[in-house]
PDB file of C-alpha atoms in Angstrom:
ATOM      1  CA  MET A 656     116.443-112.836 -95.536  1.00 54.00           C
ATOM      2  CA  PRO A 657     119.623-111.258 -94.099  1.00 65.00           C
ATOM      3  CA  LEU A 658     122.893-111.796 -95.932  1.00 68.00           C
ATOM      4  CA  LYS A 659     125.894-113.355 -94.179  1.00 77.00           C
ATOM      5  CA  ALA A 660     128.322-111.337 -96.298  1.00 78.00           C
ATOM      6  CA  TYR A 661     127.548-108.463 -98.638  1.00 81.00           C
ATOM      7  CA  GLY A 662     129.801-107.795-101.580  1.00 86.00           C
ATOM      8  CA  VAL A 663     130.265-107.375-105.286  1.00 87.00           C
ATOM      9  CA  LEU A 664     131.470-109.985-107.754  1.00 90.00           C
ATOM     10  CA  ILE A 665     133.532-108.566-110.622  1.00 91.00           C
ATOM     11  CA  THR A 666     133.749-111.101-113.447  1.00 93.00           C
ATOM     12  CA  LYS A 667     133.137-111.722-117.118  1.00 92.00           C
ATOM     13  CA  ALA A 668     130.245-113.825-118.393  1.00 90.00           C
ATOM     14  CA  VAL A 669     131.604-116.642-120.544  1.00 92.00           C
ATOM     15  CA  ASP A 670     128.501-118.748-121.123  1.00 90.00           C
ATOM     16  CA  THR A 671     124.795-118.983-120.371  1.00 84.00           C
ATOM     17  CA  LEU A 672     122.282-121.787-120.055  1.00 82.00           C
ATOM     18  CA  ARG A 673     118.530-121.533-119.789  1.00 77.00           C
ATOM     19  CA  GLU A 674     116.982-124.399-117.820  1.00 74.00           C
ATOM     20  CA  GLY A 675     113.840-125.925-119.279  1.00 68.00           C
ATOM     21  CA  ALA A 676     111.998-126.494-116.002  1.00 64.00           C
ATOM     22  CA  THR A 677     108.443-125.171-115.875  1.00 67.00           C
ATOM     23  CA  ASP A 678     107.912-124.810-112.110  1.00 71.00           C
ATOM     24  CA  THR A 679     110.931-122.635-111.145  1.00 73.00           C
ATOM     25  CA  PRO A 680     113.171-122.263-114.212  1.00 77.00           C
ATOM     26  CA  HIS A 681     116.569-120.669-113.722  1.00 81.00           C
ATOM     27  CA  TYR A 682     118.938-118.901-116.079  1.00 82.00           C
ATOM     28  CA  GLN A 683     122.502-120.040-115.379  1.00 86.00           C
ATOM     29  CA  ILE A 684     125.371-117.637-116.051  1.00 89.00           C
ATOM     30  CA  HIS A 685     128.926-119.037-116.092  1.00 93.00           C
ATOM     31  CA  LEU A 686     131.363-116.357-114.909  1.00 95.00           C
ATOM     32  CA  THR A 687     135.157-116.187-114.537  1.00 96.00           C
ATOM     33  CA  ASP A 688     137.409-113.643-112.875  1.00 95.00           C
ATOM     34  CA  ASP A 689     140.876-112.518-113.977  1.00 96.00           C
ATOM     35  CA  GLN A 690     142.514-115.273-111.893  1.00 96.00           C
ATOM     36  CA  GLY A 691     140.508-117.985-113.683  1.00 96.00           C
ATOM     37  CA  VAL A 692     138.159-118.695-110.762  1.00 96.00           C
ATOM     38  CA  HIS A 693     134.782-119.934-111.991  1.00 96.00           C
ATOM     39  CA  TYR A 694     131.439-118.824-110.592  1.00 95.00           C
ATOM     40  CA  ARG A 695     127.840-119.728-111.360  1.00 93.00           C
ATOM     41  CA  ALA A 696     125.013-117.222-111.032  1.00 90.00           C
ATOM     42  CA  ALA A 697     121.541-118.783-110.982  1.00 88.00           C
ATOM     43  CA  VAL A 698     118.738-116.347-111.779  1.00 83.00           C
ATOM     44  CA  ASN A 699     115.238-117.494-110.853  1.00 81.00           C
ATOM     45  CA  VAL A 700     113.211-116.379-113.864  1.00 77.00           C
ATOM     46  CA  LEU A 701     109.780-117.503-112.666  1.00 75.00           C
ATOM     47  CA  SER A 702     109.328-117.267-108.922  1.00 74.00           C
ATOM     48  CA  GLN A 703     106.589-119.124-107.092  1.00 77.00           C
ATOM     49  CA  GLU A 704     105.850-115.855-105.246  1.00 76.00           C
ATOM     50  CA  ARG A 705     104.036-112.879-106.748  1.00 76.00           C
ATOM     51  CA  PRO A 706     105.110-111.001-108.743  1.00 71.00           C
ATOM     52  CA  SER A 707     106.578-114.045-110.450  1.00 71.00           C
ATOM     53  CA  GLU A 708     107.975-112.531-113.661  1.00 74.00           C
ATOM     54  CA  LEU A 709     111.587-111.509-114.206  1.00 76.00           C
ATOM     55  CA  LEU A 710     112.021-107.758-114.641  1.00 80.00           C
ATOM     56  CA  TYR A 711     115.085-106.374-116.398  1.00 80.00           C
ATOM     57  CA  LEU A 712     116.628-103.161-117.609  1.00 82.00           C
ATOM     58  CA  VAL A 713     119.395-102.782-120.176  1.00 81.00           C
ATOM     59  CA  ASP A 714     121.126 -99.419-119.973  1.00 83.00           C
ATOM     60  CA  GLU A 715     124.105 -99.321-122.324  1.00 83.00           C
ATOM     61  CA  ASP A 716     125.316 -96.002-120.900  1.00 86.00           C
ATOM     62  CA  PHE A 717     124.549 -96.380-117.179  1.00 83.00           C
ATOM     63  CA  ARG A 718     125.894 -93.525-115.068  1.00 82.00           C
ATOM     64  CA  HIS A 719     125.444 -93.077-111.340  1.00 83.00           C
ATOM     65  CA  PRO A 720     127.718 -91.756-108.549  1.00 83.00           C
ATOM     66  CA  VAL A 721     127.803 -95.193-106.885  1.00 81.00           C
ATOM     67  CA  THR A 722     129.717 -96.707-109.816  1.00 80.00           C
ATOM     68  CA  ALA A 723     132.738 -94.486-109.091  1.00 82.00           C
ATOM     69  CA  ARG A 724     132.951 -96.184-105.683  1.00 81.00           C
ATOM     70  CA  LEU A 725     133.424 -99.532-107.452  1.00 83.00           C
ATOM     71  CA  ALA A 726     136.511 -98.322-109.345  1.00 84.00           C
ATOM     72  CA  GLY A 727     139.715 -99.990-108.260  1.00 87.00           C
ATOM     73  CA  LEU A 728     138.112-103.116-106.812  1.00 90.00           C
ATOM     74  CA  ALA A 729     139.878-106.336-107.782  1.00 93.00           C
ATOM     75  CA  SER A 730     138.443-108.939-110.104  1.00 94.00           C
ATOM     76  CA  GLY A 731     136.582-111.653-108.186  1.00 95.00           C
ATOM     77  CA  TRP A 732     134.635-111.428-104.916  1.00 93.00           C
ATOM     78  CA  ASN A 733     134.984-108.226-102.907  1.00 91.00           C
ATOM     79  CA  THR A 734     133.361-108.120 -99.471  1.00 90.00           C
ATOM     80  CA  LEU A 735     131.774-104.742 -98.784  1.00 86.00           C
ATOM     81  CA  PRO A 736     130.886-103.215 -95.431  1.00 82.00           C
ATOM     82  CA  PRO A 737     127.148-103.018 -94.756  1.00 76.00           C
ATOM     83  CA  GLY A 738     125.339 -99.725 -94.520  1.00 74.00           C
ATOM     84  CA  PRO A 739     124.951 -96.543 -96.540  1.00 73.00           C
ATOM     85  CA  GLY A 740     127.781 -94.528 -98.067  1.00 73.00           C
ATOM     86  CA  GLY A 741     129.676 -97.399 -99.668  1.00 74.00           C
ATOM     87  CA  PRO A 742     129.525 -98.895-103.153  1.00 77.00           C
ATOM     88  CA  ASN A 743     126.559-101.040-102.169  1.00 76.00           C
ATOM     89  CA  LEU A 744     124.068-101.389-105.001  1.00 73.00           C
ATOM     90  CA  ASP A 745     120.507-101.223-103.740  1.00 73.00           C
ATOM     91  CA  PHE A 746     118.198-101.367-106.719  1.00 71.00           C
ATOM     92  CA  VAL A 747     115.130-100.642-104.600  1.00 70.00           C
ATOM     93  CA  ARG A 748     116.293 -97.763-102.364  1.00 70.00           C
ATOM     94  CA  GLY A 749     119.372 -96.558-104.257  1.00 77.00           C
ATOM     95  CA  ASN A 750     117.619 -94.537-106.974  1.00 80.00           C
ATOM     96  CA  LEU A 751     119.814 -96.240-109.567  1.00 84.00           C
ATOM     97  CA  PHE A 752     117.038 -96.074-112.167  1.00 85.00           C
ATOM     98  CA  GLU A 753     113.302 -95.577-112.416  1.00 85.00           C
ATOM     99  CA  PRO A 754     111.565 -98.917-111.736  1.00 83.00           C
ATOM    100  CA  GLU A 755     109.026 -98.059-114.451  1.00 86.00           C
ATOM    101  CA  GLN A 756     111.858 -98.498-116.982  1.00 87.00           C
ATOM    102  CA  MET A 757     112.056-102.211-116.214  1.00 84.00           C
ATOM    103  CA  ARG A 758     110.409-104.661-118.598  1.00 82.00           C
ATOM    104  CA  THR A 759     108.992-108.137-118.074  1.00 81.00           C
ATOM    105  CA  LEU A 760     110.950-110.928-119.728  1.00 74.00           C
ATOM    106  CA  PRO A 761     108.914-114.153-119.781  1.00 73.00           C
ATOM    107  CA  PRO A 762     110.951-117.358-119.385  1.00 71.00           C
ATOM    108  CA  ASP A 763     109.597-119.142-122.463  1.00 71.00           C
ATOM    109  CA  LEU A 764     107.115-118.151-125.172  1.00 73.00           C
ATOM    110  CA  PRO A 765     106.540-119.500-128.687  1.00 77.00           C
ATOM    111  CA  GLY A 766     108.515-117.610-131.329  1.00 76.00           C
ATOM    112  CA  ASP A 767     111.900-115.913-131.475  1.00 77.00           C
ATOM    113  CA  GLY A 768     113.176-112.863-129.586  1.00 72.00           C
ATOM    114  CA  ASN A 769     110.282-112.506-127.156  1.00 72.00           C
ATOM    115  CA  ASP A 770     111.492-114.405-124.076  1.00 69.00           C
ATOM    116  CA  LEU A 771     114.581-115.179-122.025  1.00 66.00           C
ATOM    117  CA  ALA A 772     115.395-118.273-124.075  1.00 64.00           C
ATOM    118  CA  THR A 773     115.620-116.394-127.393  1.00 67.00           C
ATOM    119  CA  SER A 774     116.007-112.696-126.564  1.00 64.00           C
ATOM    120  CA  SER A 775     119.184-110.788-127.435  1.00 54.00           C
ATOM    121  CA  THR A 776     119.127-109.438-123.867  1.00 52.00           C
ATOM    122  CA  SER A 777     120.008-112.955-122.713  1.00 48.00           C
ATOM    123  CA  THR A 778     123.144-113.153-124.856  1.00 44.00           C
ATOM    124  CA  TYR A 779     126.188-112.712-122.647  1.00 41.00           C
ATOM    125  CA  GLY A 780     128.092-110.830-125.335  1.00 42.00           C
ATOM    126  CA  GLY A 781     125.098-108.777-126.382  1.00 38.00           C
ATOM    127  CA  PRO A 782     123.691-105.413-125.463  1.00 35.00           C
ATOM    128  CA  SER A 783     124.884-105.448-121.852  1.00 36.00           C
ATOM    129  CA  ARG A 784     128.313-104.214-122.952  1.00 34.00           C
ATOM    130  CA  PRO A 785     128.651-100.603-121.825  1.00 32.00           C
ATOM    131  CA  ARG A 786     129.590 -97.680-124.046  1.00 30.00           C
ATOM    132  CA  GLY A 787     130.648 -95.551-121.111  1.00 30.00           C
ATOM    133  CA  PRO A 788     131.368 -95.975-117.417  1.00 31.00           C
ATOM    134  CA  GLY A 789     128.896 -98.141-115.597  1.00 32.00           C
ATOM    135  CA  VAL A 790     128.043-101.506-114.167  1.00 36.00           C
ATOM    136  CA  SER A 791     127.476-104.478-116.417  1.00 36.00           C
ATOM    137  CA  VAL A 792     128.045-108.160-116.811  1.00 37.00           C
ATOM    138  CA  ARG A 793     130.685-108.490-119.501  1.00 32.00           C
TER     139      ARG A 793
END
């Protein structure tokens, strides 16, 4: 599906909510920018298409040449020009990380710390905070 406008949203995560639906549950992330504008990111955590599982990667010290191109962008929505050579993040073709490093995170399993609902990776103030330069939701 082609995008009408490609860009990057620079915000801070202020809250999260895991929906309890079983057919297409979503993980809601409440975001705000430096001007106080509120955004909502809805992450489909169990697609009806295969593969249906959410894959994730937490890299607390992410480094890649593309992140330098993001420096200096304002907080909030920044429209980016399409095409190669810009700060566009393409997780499939951009060689940002090895796809084998990604892990499955089920939406809901019995017990603590083994799914999106109870994992520390789903805590907005948790391990996604970077130790060095990089891209993260903070």
